[in-house]
PDB file of C-alpha atoms in Angstrom:
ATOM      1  CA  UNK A  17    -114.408-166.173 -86.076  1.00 52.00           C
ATOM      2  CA  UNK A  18    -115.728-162.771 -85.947  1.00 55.00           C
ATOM      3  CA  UNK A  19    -118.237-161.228 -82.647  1.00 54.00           C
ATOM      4  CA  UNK A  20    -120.907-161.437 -84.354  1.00 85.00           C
ATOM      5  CA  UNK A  21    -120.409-164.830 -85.391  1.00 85.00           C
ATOM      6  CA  UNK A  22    -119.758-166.081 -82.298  1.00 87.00           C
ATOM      7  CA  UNK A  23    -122.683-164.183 -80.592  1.00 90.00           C
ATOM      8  CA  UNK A  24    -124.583-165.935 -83.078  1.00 90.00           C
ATOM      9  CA  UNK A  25    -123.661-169.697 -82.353  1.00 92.00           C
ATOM     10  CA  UNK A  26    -123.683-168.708 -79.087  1.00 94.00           C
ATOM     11  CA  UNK A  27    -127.563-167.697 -79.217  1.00 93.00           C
ATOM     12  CA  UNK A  28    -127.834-171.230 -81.201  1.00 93.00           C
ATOM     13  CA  UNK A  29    -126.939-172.924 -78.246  1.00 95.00           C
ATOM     14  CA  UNK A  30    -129.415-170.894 -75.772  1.00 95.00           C
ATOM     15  CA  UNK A  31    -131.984-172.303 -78.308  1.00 95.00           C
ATOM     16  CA  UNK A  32    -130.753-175.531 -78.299  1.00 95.00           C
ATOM     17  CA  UNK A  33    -130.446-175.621 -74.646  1.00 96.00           C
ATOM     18  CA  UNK A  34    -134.409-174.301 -74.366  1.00 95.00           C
ATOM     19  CA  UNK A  35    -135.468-176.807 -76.831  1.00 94.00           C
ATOM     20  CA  UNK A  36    -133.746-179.864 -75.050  1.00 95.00           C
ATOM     21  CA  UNK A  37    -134.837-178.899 -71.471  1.00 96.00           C
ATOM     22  CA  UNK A  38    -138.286-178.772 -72.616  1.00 94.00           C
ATOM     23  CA  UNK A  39    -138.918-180.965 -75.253  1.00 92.00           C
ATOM     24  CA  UNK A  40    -139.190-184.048 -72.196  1.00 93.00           C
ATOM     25  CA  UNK A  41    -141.246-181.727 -69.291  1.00 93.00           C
ATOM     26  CA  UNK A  42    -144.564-180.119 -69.452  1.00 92.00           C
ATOM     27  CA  UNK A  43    -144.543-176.890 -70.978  1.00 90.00           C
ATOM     28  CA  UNK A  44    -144.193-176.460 -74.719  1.00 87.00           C
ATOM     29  CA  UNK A  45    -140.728-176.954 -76.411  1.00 89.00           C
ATOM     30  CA  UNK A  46    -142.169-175.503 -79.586  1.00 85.00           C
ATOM     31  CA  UNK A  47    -143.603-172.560 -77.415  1.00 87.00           C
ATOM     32  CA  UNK A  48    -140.711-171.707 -75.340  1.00 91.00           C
ATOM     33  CA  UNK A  49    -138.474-171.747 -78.781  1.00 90.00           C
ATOM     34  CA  UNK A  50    -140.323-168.788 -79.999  1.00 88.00           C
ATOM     35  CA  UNK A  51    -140.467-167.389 -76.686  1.00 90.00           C
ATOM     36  CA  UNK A  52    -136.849-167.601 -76.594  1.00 91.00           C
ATOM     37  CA  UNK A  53    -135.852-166.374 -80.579  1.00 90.00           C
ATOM     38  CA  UNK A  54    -137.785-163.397 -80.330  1.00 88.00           C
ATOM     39  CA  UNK A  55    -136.007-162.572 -76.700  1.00 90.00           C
ATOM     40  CA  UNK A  56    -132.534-163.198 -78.647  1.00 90.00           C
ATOM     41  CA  UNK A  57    -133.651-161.050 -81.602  1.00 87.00           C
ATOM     42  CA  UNK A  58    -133.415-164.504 -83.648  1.00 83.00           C
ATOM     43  CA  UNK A  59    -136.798-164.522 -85.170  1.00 73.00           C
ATOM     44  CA  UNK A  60    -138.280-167.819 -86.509  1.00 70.00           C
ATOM     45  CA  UNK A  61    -135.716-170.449 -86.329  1.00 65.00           C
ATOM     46  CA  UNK A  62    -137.319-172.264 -89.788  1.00 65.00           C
ATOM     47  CA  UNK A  63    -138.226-176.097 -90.554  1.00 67.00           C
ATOM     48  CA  UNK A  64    -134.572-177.384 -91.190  1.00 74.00           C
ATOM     49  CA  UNK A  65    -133.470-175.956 -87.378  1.00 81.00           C
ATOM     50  CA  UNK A  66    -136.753-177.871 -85.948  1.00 81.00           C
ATOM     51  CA  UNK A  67    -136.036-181.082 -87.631  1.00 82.00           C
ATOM     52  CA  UNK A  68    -131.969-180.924 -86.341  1.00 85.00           C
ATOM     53  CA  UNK A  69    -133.115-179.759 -82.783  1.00 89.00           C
ATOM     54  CA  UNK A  70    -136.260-182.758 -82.786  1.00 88.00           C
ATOM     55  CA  UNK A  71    -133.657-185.034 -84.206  1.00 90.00           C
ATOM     56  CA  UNK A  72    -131.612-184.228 -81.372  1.00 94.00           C
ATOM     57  CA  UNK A  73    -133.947-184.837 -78.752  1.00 94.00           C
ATOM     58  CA  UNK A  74    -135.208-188.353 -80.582  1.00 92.00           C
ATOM     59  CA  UNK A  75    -131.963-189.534 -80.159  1.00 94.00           C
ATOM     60  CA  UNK A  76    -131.561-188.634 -76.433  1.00 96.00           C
ATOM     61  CA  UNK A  77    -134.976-190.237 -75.900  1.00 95.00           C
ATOM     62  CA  UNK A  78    -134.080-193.898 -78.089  1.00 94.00           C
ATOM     63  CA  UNK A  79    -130.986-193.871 -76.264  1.00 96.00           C
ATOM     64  CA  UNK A  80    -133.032-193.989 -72.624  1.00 95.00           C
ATOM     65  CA  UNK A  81    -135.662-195.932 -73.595  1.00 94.00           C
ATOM     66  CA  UNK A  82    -133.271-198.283 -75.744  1.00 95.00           C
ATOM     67  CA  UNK A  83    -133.853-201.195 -74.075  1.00 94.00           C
ATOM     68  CA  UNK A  84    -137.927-200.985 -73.954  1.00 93.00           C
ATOM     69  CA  UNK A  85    -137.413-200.484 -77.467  1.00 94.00           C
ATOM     70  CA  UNK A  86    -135.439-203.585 -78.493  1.00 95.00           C
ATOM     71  CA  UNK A  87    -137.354-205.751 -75.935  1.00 95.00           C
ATOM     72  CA  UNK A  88    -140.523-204.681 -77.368  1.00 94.00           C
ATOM     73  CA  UNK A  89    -139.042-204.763 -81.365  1.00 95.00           C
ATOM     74  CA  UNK A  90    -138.083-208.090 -80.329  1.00 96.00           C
ATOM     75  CA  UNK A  91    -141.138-209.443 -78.379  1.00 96.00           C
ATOM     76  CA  UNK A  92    -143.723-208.342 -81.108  1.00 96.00           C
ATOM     77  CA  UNK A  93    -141.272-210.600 -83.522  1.00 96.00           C
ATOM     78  CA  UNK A  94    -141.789-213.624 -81.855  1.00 96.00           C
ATOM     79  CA  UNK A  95    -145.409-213.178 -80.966  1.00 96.00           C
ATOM     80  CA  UNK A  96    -145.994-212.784 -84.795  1.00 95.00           C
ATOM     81  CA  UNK A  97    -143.766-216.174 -85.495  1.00 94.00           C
ATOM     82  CA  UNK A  98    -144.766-218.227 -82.145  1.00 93.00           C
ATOM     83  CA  UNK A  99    -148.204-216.595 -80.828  1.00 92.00           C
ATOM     84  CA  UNK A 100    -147.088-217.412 -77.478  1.00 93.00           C
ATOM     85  CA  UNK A 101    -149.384-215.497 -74.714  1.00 91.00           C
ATOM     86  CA  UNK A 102    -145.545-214.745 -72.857  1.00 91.00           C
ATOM     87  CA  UNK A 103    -145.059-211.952 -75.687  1.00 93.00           C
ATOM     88  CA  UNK A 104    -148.244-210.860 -76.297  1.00 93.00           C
ATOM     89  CA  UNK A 105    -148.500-208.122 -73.654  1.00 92.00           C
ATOM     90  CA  UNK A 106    -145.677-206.475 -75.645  1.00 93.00           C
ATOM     91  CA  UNK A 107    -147.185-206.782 -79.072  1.00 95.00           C
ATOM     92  CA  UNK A 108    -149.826-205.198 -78.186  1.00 95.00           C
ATOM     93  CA  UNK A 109    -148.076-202.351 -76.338  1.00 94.00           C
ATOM     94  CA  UNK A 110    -146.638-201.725 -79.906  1.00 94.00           C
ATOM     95  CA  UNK A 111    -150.475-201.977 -81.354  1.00 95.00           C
ATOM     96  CA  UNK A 112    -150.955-199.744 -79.412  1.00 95.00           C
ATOM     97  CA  UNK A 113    -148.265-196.624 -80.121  1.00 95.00           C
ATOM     98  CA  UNK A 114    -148.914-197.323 -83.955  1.00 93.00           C
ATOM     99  CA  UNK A 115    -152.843-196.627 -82.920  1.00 94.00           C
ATOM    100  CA  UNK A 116    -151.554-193.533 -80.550  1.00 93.00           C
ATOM    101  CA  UNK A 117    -149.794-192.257 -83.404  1.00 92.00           C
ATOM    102  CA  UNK A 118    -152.147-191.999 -86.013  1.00 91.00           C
ATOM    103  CA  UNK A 119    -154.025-189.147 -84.810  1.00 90.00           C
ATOM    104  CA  UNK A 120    -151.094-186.927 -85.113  1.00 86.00           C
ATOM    105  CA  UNK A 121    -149.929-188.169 -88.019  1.00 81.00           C
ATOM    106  CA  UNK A 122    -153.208-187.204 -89.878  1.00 83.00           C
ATOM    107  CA  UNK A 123    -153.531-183.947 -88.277  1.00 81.00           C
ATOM    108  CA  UNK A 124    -149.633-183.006 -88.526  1.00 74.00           C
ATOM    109  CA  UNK A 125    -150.123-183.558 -91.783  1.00 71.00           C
ATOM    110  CA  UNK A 126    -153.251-181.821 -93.144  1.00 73.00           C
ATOM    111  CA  UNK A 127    -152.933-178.866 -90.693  1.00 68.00           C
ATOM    112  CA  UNK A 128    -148.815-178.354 -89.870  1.00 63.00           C
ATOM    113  CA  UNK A 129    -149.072-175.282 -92.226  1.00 61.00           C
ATOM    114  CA  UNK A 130    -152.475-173.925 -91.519  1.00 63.00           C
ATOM    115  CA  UNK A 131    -150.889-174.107 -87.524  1.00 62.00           C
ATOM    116  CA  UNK A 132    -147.444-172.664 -88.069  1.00 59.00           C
ATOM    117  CA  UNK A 133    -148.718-169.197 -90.121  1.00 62.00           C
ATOM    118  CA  UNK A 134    -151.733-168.491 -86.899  1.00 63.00           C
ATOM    119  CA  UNK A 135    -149.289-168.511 -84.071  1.00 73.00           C
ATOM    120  CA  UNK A 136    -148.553-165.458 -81.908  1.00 81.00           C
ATOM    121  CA  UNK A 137    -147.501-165.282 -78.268  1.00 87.00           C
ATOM    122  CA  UNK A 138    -151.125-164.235 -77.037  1.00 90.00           C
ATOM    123  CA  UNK A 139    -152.059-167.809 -78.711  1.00 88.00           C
ATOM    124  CA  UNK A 140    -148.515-169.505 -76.542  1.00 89.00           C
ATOM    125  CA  UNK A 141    -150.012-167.881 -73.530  1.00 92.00           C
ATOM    126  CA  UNK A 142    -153.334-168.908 -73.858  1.00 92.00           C
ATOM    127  CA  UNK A 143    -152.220-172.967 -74.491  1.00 91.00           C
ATOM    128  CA  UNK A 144    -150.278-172.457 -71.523  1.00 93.00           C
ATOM    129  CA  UNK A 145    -152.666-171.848 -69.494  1.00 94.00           C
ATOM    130  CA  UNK A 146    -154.574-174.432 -70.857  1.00 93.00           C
ATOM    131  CA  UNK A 147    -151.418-176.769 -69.900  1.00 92.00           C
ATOM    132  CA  UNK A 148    -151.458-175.716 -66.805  1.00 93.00           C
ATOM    133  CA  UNK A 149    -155.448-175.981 -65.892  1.00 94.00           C
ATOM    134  CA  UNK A 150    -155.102-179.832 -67.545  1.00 92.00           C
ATOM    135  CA  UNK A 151    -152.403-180.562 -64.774  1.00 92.00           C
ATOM    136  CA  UNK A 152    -153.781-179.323 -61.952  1.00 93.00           C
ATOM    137  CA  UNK A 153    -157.115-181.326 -63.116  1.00 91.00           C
ATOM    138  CA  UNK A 154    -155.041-184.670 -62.754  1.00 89.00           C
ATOM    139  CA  UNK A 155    -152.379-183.508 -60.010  1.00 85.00           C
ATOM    140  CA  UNK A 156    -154.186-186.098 -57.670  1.00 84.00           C
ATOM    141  CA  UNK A 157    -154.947-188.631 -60.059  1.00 86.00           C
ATOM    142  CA  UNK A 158    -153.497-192.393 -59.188  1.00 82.00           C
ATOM    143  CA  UNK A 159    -153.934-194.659 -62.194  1.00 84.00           C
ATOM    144  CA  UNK A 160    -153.762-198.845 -62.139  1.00 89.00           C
ATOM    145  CA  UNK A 161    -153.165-199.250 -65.433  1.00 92.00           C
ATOM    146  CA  UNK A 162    -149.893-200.907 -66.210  1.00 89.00           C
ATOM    147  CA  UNK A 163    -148.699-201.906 -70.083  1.00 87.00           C
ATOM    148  CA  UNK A 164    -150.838-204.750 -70.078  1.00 87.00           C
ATOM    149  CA  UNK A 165    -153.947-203.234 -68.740  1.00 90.00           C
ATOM    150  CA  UNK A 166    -154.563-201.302 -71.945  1.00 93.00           C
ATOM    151  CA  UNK A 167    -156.696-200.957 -74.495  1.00 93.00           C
ATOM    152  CA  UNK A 168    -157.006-199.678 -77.964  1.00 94.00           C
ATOM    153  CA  UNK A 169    -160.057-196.674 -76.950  1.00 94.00           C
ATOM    154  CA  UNK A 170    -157.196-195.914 -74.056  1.00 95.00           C
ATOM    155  CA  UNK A 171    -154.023-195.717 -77.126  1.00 95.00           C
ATOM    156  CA  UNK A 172    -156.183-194.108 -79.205  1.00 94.00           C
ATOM    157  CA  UNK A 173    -157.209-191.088 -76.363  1.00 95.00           C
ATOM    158  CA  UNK A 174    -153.669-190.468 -75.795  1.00 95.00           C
ATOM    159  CA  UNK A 175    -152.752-190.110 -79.369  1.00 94.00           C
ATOM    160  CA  UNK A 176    -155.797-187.328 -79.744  1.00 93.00           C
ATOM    161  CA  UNK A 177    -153.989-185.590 -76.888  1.00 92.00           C
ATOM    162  CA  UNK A 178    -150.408-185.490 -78.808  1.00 90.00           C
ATOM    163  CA  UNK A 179    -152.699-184.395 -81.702  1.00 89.00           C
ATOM    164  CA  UNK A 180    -153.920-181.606 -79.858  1.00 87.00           C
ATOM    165  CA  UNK A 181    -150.561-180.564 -79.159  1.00 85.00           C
ATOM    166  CA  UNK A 182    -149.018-179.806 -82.669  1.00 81.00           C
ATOM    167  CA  UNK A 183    -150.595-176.326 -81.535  1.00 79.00           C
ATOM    168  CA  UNK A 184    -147.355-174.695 -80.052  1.00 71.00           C
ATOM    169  CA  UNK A 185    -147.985-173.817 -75.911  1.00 74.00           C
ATOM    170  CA  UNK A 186    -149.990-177.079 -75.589  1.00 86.00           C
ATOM    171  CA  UNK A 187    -146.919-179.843 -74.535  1.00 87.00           C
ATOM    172  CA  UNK A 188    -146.507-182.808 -75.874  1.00 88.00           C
ATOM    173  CA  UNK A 189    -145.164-184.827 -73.179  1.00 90.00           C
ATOM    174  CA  UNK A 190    -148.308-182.734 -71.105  1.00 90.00           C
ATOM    175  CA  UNK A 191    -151.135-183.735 -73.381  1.00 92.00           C
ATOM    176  CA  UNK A 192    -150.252-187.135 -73.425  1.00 94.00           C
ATOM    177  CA  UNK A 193    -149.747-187.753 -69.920  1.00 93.00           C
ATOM    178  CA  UNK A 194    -152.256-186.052 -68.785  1.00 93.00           C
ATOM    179  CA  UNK A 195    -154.634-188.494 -71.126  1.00 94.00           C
ATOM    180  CA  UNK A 196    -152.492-191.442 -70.422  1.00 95.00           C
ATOM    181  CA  UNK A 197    -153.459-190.629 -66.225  1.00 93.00           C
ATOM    182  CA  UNK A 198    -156.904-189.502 -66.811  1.00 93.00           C
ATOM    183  CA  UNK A 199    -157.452-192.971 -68.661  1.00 94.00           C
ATOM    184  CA  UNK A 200    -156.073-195.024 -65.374  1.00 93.00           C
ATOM    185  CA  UNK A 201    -152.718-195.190 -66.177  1.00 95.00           C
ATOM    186  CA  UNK A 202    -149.890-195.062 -63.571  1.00 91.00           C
ATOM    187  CA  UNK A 203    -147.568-192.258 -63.927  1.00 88.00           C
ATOM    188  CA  UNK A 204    -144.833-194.897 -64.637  1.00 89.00           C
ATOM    189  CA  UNK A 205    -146.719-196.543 -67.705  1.00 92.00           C
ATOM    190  CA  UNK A 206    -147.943-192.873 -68.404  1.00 93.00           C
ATOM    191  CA  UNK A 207    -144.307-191.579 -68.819  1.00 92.00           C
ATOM    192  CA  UNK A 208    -143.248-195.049 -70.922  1.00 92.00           C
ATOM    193  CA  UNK A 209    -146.024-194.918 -73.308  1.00 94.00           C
ATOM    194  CA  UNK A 210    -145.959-190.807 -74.132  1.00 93.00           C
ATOM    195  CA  UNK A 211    -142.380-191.086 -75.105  1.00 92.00           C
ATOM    196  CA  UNK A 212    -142.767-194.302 -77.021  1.00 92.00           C
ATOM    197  CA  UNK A 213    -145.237-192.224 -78.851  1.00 92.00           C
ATOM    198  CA  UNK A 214    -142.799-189.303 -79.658  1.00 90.00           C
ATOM    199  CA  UNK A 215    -140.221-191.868 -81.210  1.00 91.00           C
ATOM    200  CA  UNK A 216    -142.549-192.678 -84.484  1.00 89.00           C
ATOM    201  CA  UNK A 217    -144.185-189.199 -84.765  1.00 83.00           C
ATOM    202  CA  UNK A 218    -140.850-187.582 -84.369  1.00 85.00           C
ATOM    203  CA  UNK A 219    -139.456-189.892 -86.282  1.00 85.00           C
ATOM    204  CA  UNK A 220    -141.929-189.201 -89.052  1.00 80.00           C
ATOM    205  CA  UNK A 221    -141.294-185.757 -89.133  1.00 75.00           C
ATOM    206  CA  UNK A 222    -137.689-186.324 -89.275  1.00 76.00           C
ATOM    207  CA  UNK A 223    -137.970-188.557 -92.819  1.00 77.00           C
ATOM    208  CA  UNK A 224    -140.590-186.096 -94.265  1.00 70.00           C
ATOM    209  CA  UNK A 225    -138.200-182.868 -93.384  1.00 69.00           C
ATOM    210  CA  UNK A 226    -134.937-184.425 -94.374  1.00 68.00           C
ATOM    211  CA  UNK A 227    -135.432-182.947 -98.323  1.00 67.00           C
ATOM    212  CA  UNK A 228    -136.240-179.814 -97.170  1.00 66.00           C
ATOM    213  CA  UNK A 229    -132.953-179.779 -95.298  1.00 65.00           C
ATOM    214  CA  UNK A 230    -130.734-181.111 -98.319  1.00 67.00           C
ATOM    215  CA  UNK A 231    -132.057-178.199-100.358  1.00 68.00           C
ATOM    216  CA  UNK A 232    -131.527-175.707 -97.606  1.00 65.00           C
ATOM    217  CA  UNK A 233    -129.532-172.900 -99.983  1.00 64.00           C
ATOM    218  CA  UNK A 234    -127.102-171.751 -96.812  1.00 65.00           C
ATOM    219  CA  UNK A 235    -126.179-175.022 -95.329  1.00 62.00           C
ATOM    220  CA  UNK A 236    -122.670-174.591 -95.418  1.00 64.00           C
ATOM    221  CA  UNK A 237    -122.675-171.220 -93.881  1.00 68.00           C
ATOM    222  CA  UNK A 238    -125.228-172.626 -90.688  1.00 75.00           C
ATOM    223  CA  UNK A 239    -123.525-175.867 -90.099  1.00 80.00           C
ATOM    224  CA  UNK A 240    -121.508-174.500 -87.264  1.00 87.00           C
ATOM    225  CA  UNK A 241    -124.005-173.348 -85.651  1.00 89.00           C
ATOM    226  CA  UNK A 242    -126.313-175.547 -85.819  1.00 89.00           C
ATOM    227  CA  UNK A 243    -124.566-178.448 -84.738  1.00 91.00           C
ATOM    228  CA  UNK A 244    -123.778-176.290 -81.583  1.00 94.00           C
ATOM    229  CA  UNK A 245    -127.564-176.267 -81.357  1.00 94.00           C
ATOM    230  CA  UNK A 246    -127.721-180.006 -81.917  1.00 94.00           C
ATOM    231  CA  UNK A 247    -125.160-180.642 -79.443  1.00 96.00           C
ATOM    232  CA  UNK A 248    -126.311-178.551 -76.704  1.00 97.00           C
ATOM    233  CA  UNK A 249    -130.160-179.744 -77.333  1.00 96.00           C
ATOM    234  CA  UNK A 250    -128.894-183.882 -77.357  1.00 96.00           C
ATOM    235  CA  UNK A 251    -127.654-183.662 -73.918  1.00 97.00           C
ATOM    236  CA  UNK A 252    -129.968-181.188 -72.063  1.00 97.00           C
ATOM    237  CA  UNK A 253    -132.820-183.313 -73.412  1.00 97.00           C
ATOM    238  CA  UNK A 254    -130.813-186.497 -71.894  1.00 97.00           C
ATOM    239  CA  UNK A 255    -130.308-184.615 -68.743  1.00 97.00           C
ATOM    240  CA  UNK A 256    -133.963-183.059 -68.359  1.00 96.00           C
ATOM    241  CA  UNK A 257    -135.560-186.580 -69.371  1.00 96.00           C
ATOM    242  CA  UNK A 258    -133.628-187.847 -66.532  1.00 95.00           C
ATOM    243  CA  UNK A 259    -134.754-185.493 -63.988  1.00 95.00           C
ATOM    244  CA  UNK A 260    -138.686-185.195 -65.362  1.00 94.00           C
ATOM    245  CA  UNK A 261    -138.523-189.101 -65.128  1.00 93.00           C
ATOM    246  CA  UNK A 262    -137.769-188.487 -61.069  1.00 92.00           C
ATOM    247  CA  UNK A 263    -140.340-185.758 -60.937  1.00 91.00           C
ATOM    248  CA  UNK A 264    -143.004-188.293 -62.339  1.00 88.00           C
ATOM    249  CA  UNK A 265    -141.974-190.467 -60.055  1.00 85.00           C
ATOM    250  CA  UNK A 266    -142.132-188.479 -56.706  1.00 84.00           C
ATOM    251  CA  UNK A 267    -145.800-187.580 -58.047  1.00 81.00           C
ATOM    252  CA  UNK A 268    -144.658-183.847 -58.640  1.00 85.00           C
ATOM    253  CA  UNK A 269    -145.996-183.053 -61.682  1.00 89.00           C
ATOM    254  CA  UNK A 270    -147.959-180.218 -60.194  1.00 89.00           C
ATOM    255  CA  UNK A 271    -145.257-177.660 -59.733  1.00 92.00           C
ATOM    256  CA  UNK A 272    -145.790-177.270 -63.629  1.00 94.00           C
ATOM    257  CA  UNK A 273    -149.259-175.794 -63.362  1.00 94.00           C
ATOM    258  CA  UNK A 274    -147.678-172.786 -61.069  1.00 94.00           C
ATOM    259  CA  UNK A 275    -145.052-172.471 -64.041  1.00 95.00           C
ATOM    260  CA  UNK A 276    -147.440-172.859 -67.105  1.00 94.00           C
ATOM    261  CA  UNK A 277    -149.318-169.892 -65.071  1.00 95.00           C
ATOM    262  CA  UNK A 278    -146.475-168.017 -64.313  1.00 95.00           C
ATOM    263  CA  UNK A 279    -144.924-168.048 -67.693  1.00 94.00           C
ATOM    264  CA  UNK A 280    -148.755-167.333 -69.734  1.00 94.00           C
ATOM    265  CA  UNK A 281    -149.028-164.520 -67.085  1.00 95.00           C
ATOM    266  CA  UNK A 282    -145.815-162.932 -68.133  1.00 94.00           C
ATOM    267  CA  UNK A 283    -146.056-163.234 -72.410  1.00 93.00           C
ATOM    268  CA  UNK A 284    -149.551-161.388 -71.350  1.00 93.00           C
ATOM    269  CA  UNK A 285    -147.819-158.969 -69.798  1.00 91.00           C
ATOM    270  CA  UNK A 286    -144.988-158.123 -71.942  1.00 85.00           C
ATOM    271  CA  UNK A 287    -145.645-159.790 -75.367  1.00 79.00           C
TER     272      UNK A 287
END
């Protein structure tokens, strides 16, 4: 393996590492990815690296939240064959993500092109700011709502949020916890039902990129390093999915608005 070579999987894995530490927290995985390619000279990493990387990450997020998954796979099962009230709280928690979801879906759909090609880091900078006013807005914020306190006008809020944030600089895992909290939900059903709603919209993106990766021309030539990428991004999304799950739950969520600040100040500055 020549330098260059290796300098290049090398700068794969900073990527992956960026998009896996971020893709859980509050501050733009899709934002700090360009921020970080154009500080390694990589330029844009291209749909068939965001579909590995967002596999990645899916698959470190189904693996924590495996068992609310099968519970609630399971529960919405037999409340469609018995109708008994004990598993009706969880079908309608799943109601409720395919409702979230739709937004996005539509949007992701009709606009994913229109969004990628109007980009620039002035436009990062500005979403993060944006980020980082939203958080500070609902820093104090104590929600009641738990999973069976919802309602369809609250799913359907939340998924507008994650449709707001296909624009790169505006989180994900931000927009729809901040909805999911400024609807009355506690951070603990916040965090649950944001990341159920990344499993089918990721998901979804996953199926509709996966011909665009079998035709990719240079696959052969990439696969090293982007399974370096995948690799690293799998387990720093496990890892900082873990810890963001203890920052929710210490209340904490505001030490993100000084770093959304901190970071638009700087691409400002020097972008």
């Amino acid at each position: 393996m020549g330098e260059s070579e290796f300098i290049y999987i090398l700068k794969m894995i900073i990527i992956g590492i960026v998009q896996g530490f971020t893709e859980p927290i509050p501050v733009s995985s899709s934002g700090h990815v360009m921020i970080a390619s154009e500080i390694l000279g990589l330029g844009e990493q291209g749909f068939t690296f965001a579909i590995l990387t967002n596999t990645a990450s899916l698959l470190a997020i189904v693996f924590i939240y495996r068992q609310d998954i099968g519970r609630l796979i399971m529960n919405t099962i037999n409340y469609l064959k018995t109708r008994e009230q004990r598993f009706k709280s969880d079908f309608l928690f799943a109601c409720y993500i395919v409702i979230g979801t739709i937004p996005a879906g539509v949007l992701g759909f009709l606009l994913s092109d229109y969004i990628a090609e109007n980009v620039s880091m002035t436009t990062i900078a500005l979403m993060l700011f944006i980020t980082g006013i939203a958080l500070w807005l609902i820093r104090n914020m104590k929600g009641y709502k738990e999973d069976r306190d919802l309602t369809m006008k609250d799913a359907f809020i939340v998924g507008l949020g994650q449709a707001v944030a296909l624009t790169p600089g505006i989180s994900r895992s931000g927009a729809t916890i901040i909805s999911s909290i400024a609807v009355g939900m506690k951070q603990e059903t916040a965090l649950r039902f944001s990341f159920m709603l990344y499993i089918p919209v990721s998901l979804g993106g996953v199926i509709l990129g996966f011909s665009d990766f079998m035709n990719e021309s240079n696959k052969a030539d990439l696969a090293v390093p982007y399974l370096a990428a995948f690799i690293a991004t799998l387990f720093m999304t496990y890892f900082a999915m873990r810890w963001f799950m203890g920052i929710m739950k210490n209340g904490k969520l505001v030490y993100f608005t000084y770093y959304c600040f901190i970071v638009g100040a700087l691409l400002l500055i020097f972008f």
